[in-house]
mmCIF file of C-alpha atoms in Angstrom:
data_model
loop_
_atom_site.group_PDB
_atom_site.id
_atom_site.type_symbol
_atom_site.label_atom_id
_atom_site.label_comp_id
_atom_site.label_asym_id
_atom_site.label_seq_id
_atom_site.Cartn_x
_atom_site.Cartn_y
_atom_site.Cartn_z
ATOM 1 C CA UNK A 22 41.601 -34.457 -18.413
ATOM 2 C CA UNK A 23 38.431 -34.589 -20.467
ATOM 3 C CA UNK A 24 36.532 -31.339 -19.978
ATOM 4 C CA UNK A 25 33.234 -33.068 -19.287
ATOM 5 C CA UNK A 26 34.806 -34.772 -16.261
ATOM 6 C CA UNK A 27 36.231 -31.441 -15.147
ATOM 7 C CA UNK A 28 32.720 -29.985 -15.097
ATOM 8 C CA UNK A 29 31.083 -33.094 -13.637
ATOM 9 C CA UNK A 30 31.350 -31.976 -9.987
ATOM 10 C CA UNK A 31 29.666 -28.680 -10.887
ATOM 11 C CA UNK A 32 26.935 -30.452 -12.817
ATOM 12 C CA UNK A 33 26.345 -32.771 -9.868
ATOM 13 C CA UNK A 34 26.218 -29.810 -7.546
ATOM 14 C CA UNK A 35 23.615 -28.113 -9.739
ATOM 15 C CA UNK A 36 21.576 -31.310 -9.907
ATOM 16 C CA UNK A 37 21.778 -31.582 -6.137
ATOM 17 C CA UNK A 38 20.697 -27.978 -5.687
ATOM 18 C CA UNK A 39 17.775 -28.654 -8.028
ATOM 19 C CA UNK A 40 16.665 -31.549 -5.836
ATOM 20 C CA UNK A 41 16.688 -29.492 -2.662
ATOM 21 C CA UNK A 42 13.779 -27.562 -1.196
ATOM 22 C CA UNK A 43 12.676 -24.570 -3.201
ATOM 23 C CA UNK A 44 14.324 -21.294 -2.182
ATOM 24 C CA UNK A 45 12.097 -18.942 -0.238
ATOM 25 C CA UNK A 46 11.172 -15.711 -2.002
ATOM 26 C CA UNK A 47 9.589 -13.076 0.248
ATOM 27 C CA UNK A 48 6.055 -12.272 -0.859
ATOM 28 C CA UNK A 49 5.262 -8.761 -1.984
ATOM 29 C CA UNK A 50 2.535 -6.788 -0.227
ATOM 30 C CA UNK A 51 -0.004 -7.722 -2.918
ATOM 31 C CA UNK A 52 0.999 -11.390 -2.842
ATOM 32 C CA UNK A 53 0.699 -11.447 0.930
ATOM 33 C CA UNK A 54 -2.809 -9.997 0.688
ATOM 34 C CA UNK A 55 -3.809 -12.635 -1.891
ATOM 35 C CA UNK A 56 -2.296 -15.431 0.215
ATOM 36 C CA UNK A 57 -4.186 -14.346 3.316
ATOM 37 C CA UNK A 58 -7.460 -14.042 1.384
ATOM 38 C CA UNK A 59 -7.112 -17.468 -0.231
ATOM 39 C CA UNK A 60 -6.111 -19.192 3.016
ATOM 40 C CA UNK A 61 -8.942 -17.562 4.967
ATOM 41 C CA UNK A 62 -11.420 -18.380 2.203
ATOM 42 C CA UNK A 63 -10.317 -22.012 2.223
ATOM 43 C CA UNK A 64 -10.465 -22.100 6.019
ATOM 44 C CA UNK A 65 -14.009 -20.648 6.032
ATOM 45 C CA UNK A 66 -15.140 -23.307 3.563
ATOM 46 C CA UNK A 67 -13.634 -26.134 5.626
ATOM 47 C CA UNK A 68 -16.033 -27.548 8.193
ATOM 48 C CA UNK A 69 -13.957 -30.635 8.874
ATOM 49 C CA UNK A 70 -10.769 -32.349 7.845
ATOM 50 C CA UNK A 71 -9.551 -35.913 8.243
ATOM 51 C CA UNK A 72 -6.093 -36.958 7.096
ATOM 52 C CA UNK A 73 -3.052 -39.120 7.721
ATOM 53 C CA UNK A 74 0.200 -37.684 8.945
ATOM 54 C CA UNK A 75 3.870 -38.616 9.109
ATOM 55 C CA UNK A 76 6.003 -36.927 11.738
ATOM 56 C CA UNK A 77 9.784 -36.842 11.496
ATOM 57 C CA UNK A 78 11.868 -35.675 14.384
ATOM 58 C CA UNK A 79 15.591 -35.152 13.893
ATOM 59 C CA UNK A 80 17.609 -35.675 17.051
ATOM 60 C CA UNK A 81 20.960 -34.021 16.425
ATOM 61 C CA UNK A 82 22.630 -35.295 19.607
ATOM 62 C CA UNK A 83 22.054 -38.870 18.439
ATOM 63 C CA UNK A 84 22.148 -38.341 14.691
ATOM 64 C CA UNK A 85 18.852 -40.221 14.588
ATOM 65 C CA UNK A 86 15.437 -39.616 13.092
ATOM 66 C CA UNK A 87 12.289 -40.579 14.961
ATOM 67 C CA UNK A 88 9.389 -41.265 12.611
ATOM 68 C CA UNK A 89 5.814 -41.658 13.766
ATOM 69 C CA UNK A 90 2.534 -41.894 11.892
ATOM 70 C CA UNK A 91 -1.117 -41.455 12.662
ATOM 71 C CA UNK A 92 -4.479 -39.907 11.830
ATOM 72 C CA UNK A 93 -5.837 -36.440 12.424
ATOM 73 C CA UNK A 94 -9.440 -35.267 12.627
ATOM 74 C CA UNK A 95 -10.492 -31.633 12.793
ATOM 75 C CA UNK A 96 -13.947 -30.087 13.129
ATOM 76 C CA UNK A 97 -14.530 -26.385 12.948
ATOM 77 C CA UNK A 98 -16.318 -26.152 16.314
ATOM 78 C CA UNK A 99 -12.972 -26.302 18.148
ATOM 79 C CA UNK A 100 -12.580 -30.067 17.964
ATOM 80 C CA UNK A 101 -9.310 -31.831 17.155
ATOM 81 C CA UNK A 102 -8.188 -35.429 17.457
ATOM 82 C CA UNK A 103 -4.499 -36.088 16.852
ATOM 83 C CA UNK A 104 -3.862 -39.804 17.074
ATOM 84 C CA UNK A 105 -0.471 -41.514 16.832
ATOM 85 C CA UNK A 106 -0.740 -45.123 15.711
ATOM 86 C CA UNK A 107 2.889 -46.181 15.181
ATOM 87 C CA UNK A 108 5.400 -46.839 16.602
ATOM 88 C CA UNK A 109 3.564 -45.781 19.782
ATOM 89 C CA UNK A 110 -0.048 -45.131 20.692
ATOM 90 C CA UNK A 111 -0.919 -41.639 21.807
ATOM 91 C CA UNK A 112 -4.162 -39.725 21.509
ATOM 92 C CA UNK A 113 -4.601 -35.998 21.942
ATOM 93 C CA UNK A 114 -8.185 -34.744 21.826
ATOM 94 C CA UNK A 115 -9.240 -31.129 22.042
ATOM 95 C CA UNK A 116 -12.930 -30.790 22.793
ATOM 96 C CA UNK A 117 -13.605 -27.070 23.120
ATOM 97 C CA UNK A 118 -12.084 -26.182 26.510
ATOM 98 C CA UNK A 119 -10.915 -29.656 27.484
ATOM 99 C CA UNK A 120 -7.918 -31.698 26.422
ATOM 100 C CA UNK A 121 -7.490 -35.448 26.722
ATOM 101 C CA UNK A 122 -4.023 -36.967 26.514
ATOM 102 C CA UNK A 123 -3.979 -40.741 26.510
ATOM 103 C CA UNK A 124 -1.337 -43.389 26.091
ATOM 104 C CA UNK A 125 -1.386 -47.102 26.818
ATOM 105 C CA UNK A 126 0.115 -46.176 30.207
ATOM 106 C CA UNK A 127 -1.784 -43.076 31.274
ATOM 107 C CA UNK A 128 -4.828 -40.912 30.751
ATOM 108 C CA UNK A 129 -5.113 -37.239 31.662
ATOM 109 C CA UNK A 130 -7.793 -34.612 31.105
ATOM 110 C CA UNK A 131 -6.889 -30.952 31.523
ATOM 111 C CA UNK A 132 -8.664 -27.653 31.130
ATOM 112 C CA UNK A 133 -7.206 -25.506 28.362
ATOM 113 C CA UNK A 134 -7.719 -22.406 30.508
ATOM 114 C CA UNK A 135 -5.644 -23.861 33.313
ATOM 115 C CA UNK A 136 -2.337 -23.453 31.524
ATOM 116 C CA UNK A 137 -0.858 -20.778 29.311
ATOM 117 C CA UNK A 138 1.354 -23.426 27.741
ATOM 118 C CA UNK A 139 -1.679 -25.497 26.724
ATOM 119 C CA UNK A 140 -3.375 -22.411 25.284
ATOM 120 C CA UNK A 141 -0.300 -21.783 23.141
ATOM 121 C CA UNK A 142 -0.096 -25.432 22.080
ATOM 122 C CA UNK A 143 -3.748 -25.444 21.058
ATOM 123 C CA UNK A 144 -3.331 -22.174 19.174
ATOM 124 C CA UNK A 145 -0.346 -23.558 17.253
ATOM 125 C CA UNK A 146 -2.077 -26.856 16.490
ATOM 126 C CA UNK A 147 -5.279 -25.235 15.285
ATOM 127 C CA UNK A 148 -3.330 -22.707 13.188
ATOM 128 C CA UNK A 149 -1.420 -25.598 11.671
ATOM 129 C CA UNK A 150 -4.616 -27.315 10.631
ATOM 130 C CA UNK A 151 -6.885 -24.471 9.559
ATOM 131 C CA UNK A 152 -4.334 -21.783 8.744
ATOM 132 C CA UNK A 153 -6.081 -19.242 10.942
ATOM 133 C CA UNK A 154 -4.191 -17.089 13.387
ATOM 134 C CA UNK A 155 -1.791 -15.908 10.709
ATOM 135 C CA UNK A 156 -2.543 -12.331 11.655
ATOM 136 C CA UNK A 157 -2.219 -12.890 15.407
ATOM 137 C CA UNK A 158 0.493 -10.307 16.039
ATOM 138 C CA UNK A 159 0.334 -10.820 19.812
ATOM 139 C CA UNK A 160 1.598 -14.397 19.511
ATOM 140 C CA UNK A 161 3.742 -14.426 16.371
ATOM 141 C CA UNK A 162 5.563 -12.278 13.899
ATOM 142 C CA UNK A 163 4.484 -13.611 10.518
ATOM 143 C CA UNK A 164 6.387 -13.668 7.232
ATOM 144 C CA UNK A 165 5.029 -14.911 3.888
ATOM 145 C CA UNK A 166 7.113 -16.523 1.170
ATOM 146 C CA UNK A 167 6.741 -18.157 -2.213
ATOM 147 C CA UNK A 168 8.553 -21.496 -2.525
ATOM 148 C CA UNK A 169 8.084 -22.741 -6.069
ATOM 149 C CA UNK A 170 4.425 -23.634 -6.440
ATOM 150 C CA UNK A 171 3.853 -23.638 -2.682
ATOM 151 C CA UNK A 172 3.454 -20.867 -0.126
ATOM 152 C CA UNK A 173 5.280 -20.803 3.156
ATOM 153 C CA UNK A 174 4.280 -18.870 6.224
ATOM 154 C CA UNK A 175 6.908 -18.557 8.937
ATOM 155 C CA UNK A 176 5.661 -17.831 12.437
ATOM 156 C CA UNK A 177 8.180 -16.613 14.991
ATOM 157 C CA UNK A 178 6.829 -16.682 18.551
ATOM 158 C CA UNK A 179 6.627 -13.393 20.375
ATOM 159 C CA UNK A 180 6.082 -14.789 23.877
ATOM 160 C CA UNK A 181 9.356 -15.472 25.721
ATOM 161 C CA UNK A 182 8.199 -18.861 27.069
ATOM 162 C CA UNK A 183 7.114 -20.077 23.632
ATOM 163 C CA UNK A 184 10.381 -18.853 22.103
ATOM 164 C CA UNK A 185 12.296 -21.141 24.468
ATOM 165 C CA UNK A 186 10.483 -24.107 22.909
ATOM 166 C CA UNK A 187 10.129 -23.036 19.254
ATOM 167 C CA UNK A 188 12.410 -20.671 17.400
ATOM 168 C CA UNK A 189 10.083 -20.745 14.381
ATOM 169 C CA UNK A 190 7.090 -22.609 12.981
ATOM 170 C CA UNK A 191 6.864 -22.938 9.225
ATOM 171 C CA UNK A 192 3.556 -23.788 7.537
ATOM 172 C CA UNK A 193 3.593 -24.925 3.913
ATOM 173 C CA UNK A 194 0.363 -24.350 1.977
ATOM 174 C CA UNK A 195 -0.356 -25.921 -1.382
ATOM 175 C CA UNK A 196 -1.853 -23.641 -3.996
ATOM 176 C CA UNK A 197 -4.437 -26.159 -5.186
ATOM 177 C CA UNK A 198 -6.764 -26.012 -2.187
ATOM 178 C CA UNK A 199 -4.798 -23.523 -0.004
ATOM 179 C CA UNK A 200 -4.574 -25.876 2.952
ATOM 180 C CA UNK A 201 -1.543 -26.858 5.023
ATOM 181 C CA UNK A 202 0.572 -29.723 3.668
ATOM 182 C CA UNK A 203 3.515 -29.482 6.062
ATOM 183 C CA UNK A 204 4.313 -28.071 9.471
ATOM 184 C CA UNK A 205 7.914 -27.647 10.482
ATOM 185 C CA UNK A 206 8.770 -26.713 14.066
ATOM 186 C CA UNK A 207 12.306 -25.477 14.686
ATOM 187 C CA UNK A 208 13.765 -25.562 18.173
ATOM 188 C CA UNK A 209 16.380 -23.183 19.590
ATOM 189 C CA UNK A 210 18.933 -26.027 19.820
ATOM 190 C CA UNK A 211 18.723 -26.690 16.073
ATOM 191 C CA UNK A 212 16.500 -29.782 16.148
ATOM 192 C CA UNK A 213 13.381 -29.768 14.011
ATOM 193 C CA UNK A 214 10.098 -31.643 13.712
ATOM 194 C CA UNK A 215 8.409 -32.015 10.344
ATOM 195 C CA UNK A 216 4.778 -33.116 10.075
ATOM 196 C CA UNK A 217 3.391 -33.980 6.642
ATOM 197 C CA UNK A 218 -0.355 -34.243 6.090
ATOM 198 C CA UNK A 219 -1.699 -36.533 3.358
ATOM 199 C CA UNK A 220 -4.908 -38.238 2.139
ATOM 200 C CA UNK A 221 -6.955 -35.227 3.162
ATOM 201 C CA UNK A 222 -10.737 -35.563 3.220
ATOM 202 C CA UNK A 223 -12.558 -32.276 3.511
ATOM 203 C CA UNK A 224 -15.969 -31.645 5.025
ATOM 204 C CA UNK A 225 -16.804 -35.271 5.769
ATOM 205 C CA UNK A 226 -19.212 -35.875 8.640
ATOM 206 C CA UNK A 227 -17.179 -36.514 11.800
ATOM 207 C CA UNK A 228 -19.289 -37.697 14.710
ATOM 208 C CA UNK A 229 -19.027 -36.473 18.298
ATOM 209 C CA UNK A 230 -17.612 -39.819 19.383
ATOM 210 C CA UNK A 231 -14.375 -39.021 17.533
ATOM 211 C CA UNK A 232 -13.831 -36.092 19.886
ATOM 212 C CA UNK A 233 -15.309 -37.601 23.050
ATOM 213 C CA UNK A 234 -13.339 -37.073 26.244
ATOM 214 C CA UNK A 235 -15.490 -38.461 29.047
ATOM 215 C CA UNK B 11 14.975 -83.317 65.421
ATOM 216 C CA UNK B 12 16.636 -80.083 66.417
ATOM 217 C CA UNK B 13 19.270 -80.580 63.744
ATOM 218 C CA UNK B 14 16.727 -81.177 61.000
ATOM 219 C CA UNK B 15 14.832 -78.047 62.122
ATOM 220 C CA UNK B 16 18.024 -76.004 61.832
ATOM 221 C CA UNK B 17 18.668 -77.398 58.368
ATOM 222 C CA UNK B 18 15.082 -76.557 57.374
ATOM 223 C CA UNK B 19 15.454 -72.990 58.633
ATOM 224 C CA UNK B 20 18.744 -72.682 56.811
ATOM 225 C CA UNK B 21 17.149 -73.878 53.589
ATOM 226 C CA UNK B 22 14.067 -71.675 53.991
ATOM 227 C CA UNK B 23 15.588 -68.588 52.293
ATOM 228 C CA UNK B 24 16.616 -70.747 49.330
ATOM 229 C CA UNK B 25 13.115 -72.184 49.145
ATOM 230 C CA UNK B 26 11.546 -68.735 49.294
ATOM 231 C CA UNK B 27 14.012 -67.450 46.741
ATOM 232 C CA UNK B 28 13.045 -70.203 44.346
ATOM 233 C CA UNK B 29 9.326 -69.434 44.856
ATOM 234 C CA UNK B 30 9.801 -65.684 44.326
ATOM 235 C CA UNK B 31 12.679 -65.220 41.912
ATOM 236 C CA UNK B 32 14.463 -61.916 42.430
ATOM 237 C CA UNK B 33 14.111 -59.555 39.504
ATOM 238 C CA UNK B 34 17.206 -57.576 40.045
ATOM 239 C CA UNK B 35 17.858 -55.078 37.323
ATOM 240 C CA UNK B 36 20.965 -55.610 35.343
ATOM 241 C CA UNK B 37 22.670 -52.369 34.506
ATOM 242 C CA UNK B 38 22.837 -50.768 32.058
ATOM 243 C CA UNK B 39 19.113 -51.280 31.826
ATOM 244 C CA UNK B 40 18.797 -50.068 28.245
ATOM 245 C CA UNK B 41 19.459 -52.350 25.324
ATOM 246 C CA UNK B 42 23.096 -51.894 24.532
ATOM 247 C CA UNK B 43 23.138 -52.692 20.817
ATOM 248 C CA UNK B 44 22.492 -49.725 18.559
ATOM 249 C CA UNK B 45 19.639 -47.440 19.483
ATOM 250 C CA UNK B 46 16.793 -48.259 21.862
ATOM 251 C CA UNK B 47 13.452 -46.448 21.808
ATOM 252 C CA UNK B 48 10.940 -46.285 24.624
ATOM 253 C CA UNK B 49 7.544 -44.761 25.255
ATOM 254 C CA UNK B 50 8.081 -43.242 28.684
ATOM 255 C CA UNK B 51 5.818 -42.299 31.569
ATOM 256 C CA UNK B 52 7.331 -40.263 34.410
ATOM 257 C CA UNK B 53 5.132 -39.778 37.463
ATOM 258 C CA UNK B 54 6.067 -37.371 40.230
ATOM 259 C CA UNK B 55 3.464 -36.815 42.931
ATOM 260 C CA UNK B 56 0.438 -35.617 40.959
ATOM 261 C CA UNK B 57 2.277 -34.684 37.790
ATOM 262 C CA UNK B 58 2.713 -36.950 34.801
ATOM 263 C CA UNK B 59 4.903 -36.587 31.756
ATOM 264 C CA UNK B 60 4.812 -38.897 28.787
ATOM 265 C CA UNK B 61 7.074 -38.933 25.779
ATOM 266 C CA UNK B 62 9.471 -40.917 23.683
ATOM 267 C CA UNK B 63 13.045 -41.542 24.740
ATOM 268 C CA UNK B 64 15.741 -42.592 22.317
ATOM 269 C CA UNK B 65 18.881 -43.982 23.925
ATOM 270 C CA UNK B 66 22.112 -44.801 22.154
ATOM 271 C CA UNK B 67 25.307 -46.394 23.387
ATOM 272 C CA UNK B 68 28.343 -44.374 22.352
ATOM 273 C CA UNK B 69 32.036 -44.910 23.126
ATOM 274 C CA UNK B 70 32.508 -44.185 26.824
ATOM 275 C CA UNK B 71 28.858 -43.939 27.766
ATOM 276 C CA UNK B 72 25.341 -43.201 26.613
ATOM 277 C CA UNK B 73 23.452 -40.429 24.898
ATOM 278 C CA UNK B 74 19.740 -39.929 24.829
ATOM 279 C CA UNK B 75 16.943 -37.601 23.993
ATOM 280 C CA UNK B 76 13.412 -37.350 25.302
ATOM 281 C CA UNK B 77 10.716 -35.646 23.263
ATOM 282 C CA UNK B 78 6.994 -35.444 23.810
ATOM 283 C CA UNK B 79 4.773 -37.340 21.388
ATOM 284 C CA UNK B 80 4.467 -34.272 19.138
ATOM 285 C CA UNK B 81 8.239 -34.146 18.831
ATOM 286 C CA UNK B 82 8.911 -31.260 21.201
ATOM 287 C CA UNK B 83 12.217 -31.743 23.014
ATOM 288 C CA UNK B 84 12.005 -32.328 26.761
ATOM 289 C CA UNK B 85 15.764 -32.816 27.234
ATOM 290 C CA UNK B 86 18.897 -34.450 25.865
ATOM 291 C CA UNK B 87 21.321 -36.295 28.115
ATOM 292 C CA UNK B 88 24.894 -37.487 28.082
ATOM 293 C CA UNK B 89 25.900 -40.164 30.601
ATOM 294 C CA UNK B 90 29.593 -40.877 30.846
ATOM 295 C CA UNK B 91 32.394 -41.080 33.374
ATOM 296 C CA UNK B 92 30.146 -41.773 36.353
ATOM 297 C CA UNK B 93 27.816 -38.846 35.810
ATOM 298 C CA UNK B 94 24.971 -37.677 33.640
ATOM 299 C CA UNK B 95 24.205 -34.189 32.284
ATOM 300 C CA UNK B 96 20.908 -32.893 30.969
ATOM 301 C CA UNK B 97 21.028 -30.495 28.026
ATOM 302 C CA UNK B 98 18.468 -28.467 26.078
ATOM 303 C CA UNK B 99 15.916 -28.855 28.842
ATOM 304 C CA UNK B 100 12.392 -27.580 28.187
ATOM 305 C CA UNK B 101 11.633 -24.546 30.409
ATOM 306 C CA UNK B 102 9.153 -26.227 32.750
ATOM 307 C CA UNK B 103 11.738 -28.911 33.634
ATOM 308 C CA UNK B 104 14.671 -26.535 33.621
ATOM 309 C CA UNK B 105 15.149 -26.250 37.400
ATOM 310 C CA UNK B 106 18.421 -27.398 38.966
ATOM 311 C CA UNK B 107 16.759 -29.878 41.350
ATOM 312 C CA UNK B 108 14.696 -31.456 38.564
ATOM 313 C CA UNK B 109 17.711 -31.691 36.245
ATOM 314 C CA UNK B 110 19.803 -33.208 39.025
ATOM 315 C CA UNK B 111 17.169 -35.769 39.970
ATOM 316 C CA UNK B 112 16.448 -36.934 36.420
ATOM 317 C CA UNK B 113 20.172 -36.995 35.599
ATOM 318 C CA UNK B 114 20.943 -39.167 38.645
ATOM 319 C CA UNK B 115 18.120 -41.583 37.811
ATOM 320 C CA UNK B 116 19.250 -41.877 34.184
ATOM 321 C CA UNK B 117 22.855 -42.353 35.302
ATOM 322 C CA UNK B 118 21.648 -45.217 37.483
ATOM 323 C CA UNK B 119 19.829 -46.857 34.564
ATOM 324 C CA UNK B 120 22.796 -46.359 32.255
ATOM 325 C CA UNK B 121 25.024 -48.033 34.826
ATOM 326 C CA UNK B 122 27.279 -44.988 35.077
ATOM 327 C CA UNK B 123 25.824 -43.668 38.342
ATOM 328 C CA UNK B 124 26.285 -45.128 41.784
ATOM 329 C CA UNK B 125 23.646 -47.263 43.454
ATOM 330 C CA UNK B 126 22.819 -45.604 46.796
ATOM 331 C CA UNK B 127 20.116 -48.147 47.567
ATOM 332 C CA UNK B 128 17.339 -45.563 47.202
ATOM 333 C CA UNK B 129 16.123 -46.825 43.871
ATOM 334 C CA UNK B 130 14.044 -49.882 43.086
ATOM 335 C CA UNK B 131 14.206 -51.080 39.552
ATOM 336 C CA UNK B 132 13.227 -54.052 37.485
ATOM 337 C CA UNK B 133 13.192 -55.120 33.900
ATOM 338 C CA UNK B 134 10.236 -57.271 32.924
ATOM 339 C CA UNK B 135 10.367 -60.112 30.438
ATOM 340 C CA UNK B 136 8.573 -57.937 27.862
ATOM 341 C CA UNK B 137 11.439 -55.431 28.034
ATOM 342 C CA UNK B 138 9.557 -52.864 30.129
ATOM 343 C CA UNK B 139 11.845 -51.107 32.605
ATOM 344 C CA UNK B 140 10.436 -49.801 35.872
ATOM 345 C CA UNK B 141 12.324 -47.492 38.183
ATOM 346 C CA UNK B 142 11.167 -45.993 41.459
ATOM 347 C CA UNK B 143 13.260 -43.223 42.964
ATOM 348 C CA UNK B 144 12.273 -43.654 46.609
ATOM 349 C CA UNK B 145 13.972 -40.505 47.829
ATOM 350 C CA UNK B 146 12.213 -38.165 45.368
ATOM 351 C CA UNK B 147 8.985 -40.110 44.959
ATOM 352 C CA UNK B 148 9.365 -40.416 41.197
ATOM 353 C CA UNK B 149 8.374 -43.388 39.075
ATOM 354 C CA UNK B 150 9.594 -44.123 35.569
ATOM 355 C CA UNK B 151 8.125 -46.594 33.118
ATOM 356 C CA UNK B 152 9.968 -47.348 29.872
ATOM 357 C CA UNK B 153 7.973 -49.312 27.331
ATOM 358 C CA UNK B 154 10.003 -50.438 24.289
ATOM 359 C CA UNK B 155 8.720 -49.266 20.925
ATOM 360 C CA UNK B 156 9.775 -50.354 17.465
ATOM 361 C CA UNK B 157 11.122 -48.129 14.760
#
């Protein structure tokens, strides 16, 4: 057998490995300090963010992937609008202490304070957008990694109830503007949800109407 | 005269039936080819849950998964052999009576559960499936969504 064909499977394997996600390298103490500083600096400078997102949910029991897309709007004064546009319509609005959840079939407004679960959801969502809360030891154990040119922060929930829903939440930061590009939520059963943010517009004026609830 | 009145009375149900066509649900209610996806609203007393349900026909039955709009798993289910099991249930739904109720309702829709006459269901022309579990006071609305 020609030797090049003998080595072909190994070459293909290497090429495949090269195409996979970058391996995670734990950050050193100094790197961790720099990462936190840069992310916090970027977060402080960000008054608002508008972007598109693609969400991919892998359903292992069906061997199916559920893909949805939409728009996200964030304003620093505790305002968030997470709007799914396809293949279904769903709007989640956080306006300080109130949350609106609206579909074509239903509309519900709840008080964030009324539910521990909602408080955790809001905390995770806001951390995902602005990168804050990475030092919140009461809610998560936090590990920092380098992954090629990107940084990854892996949050493992501390609270028992949250751990039943998420085994880990992984935030991927780019090192150009130190904002979140991807959020991956792992579930205890092995399923995962990946949200990719794109077309980011920073510090644009977002009016109150975007976050209106009543 | 009396005979024609009797004939009229006998024909009355047919007449009424033609005016108000019955919308009996065929079972299984879900689309049987490949995978079906629905935006779902479940209403129980004052509580509401919305999410996306993906349902797939597999040899011997059905499998499905319901997640909330953000992708967080509510539950998986397997309906086969006359029964339905819920798996990987999110903590706030993970009570035996909730699992049993939802499983029985899904088994009914999948056509694997028995019809005890306590459920009202219909499938509209636009593909929307409505189910009312009279015994438990739960309503389900399945709105088809594309890929």
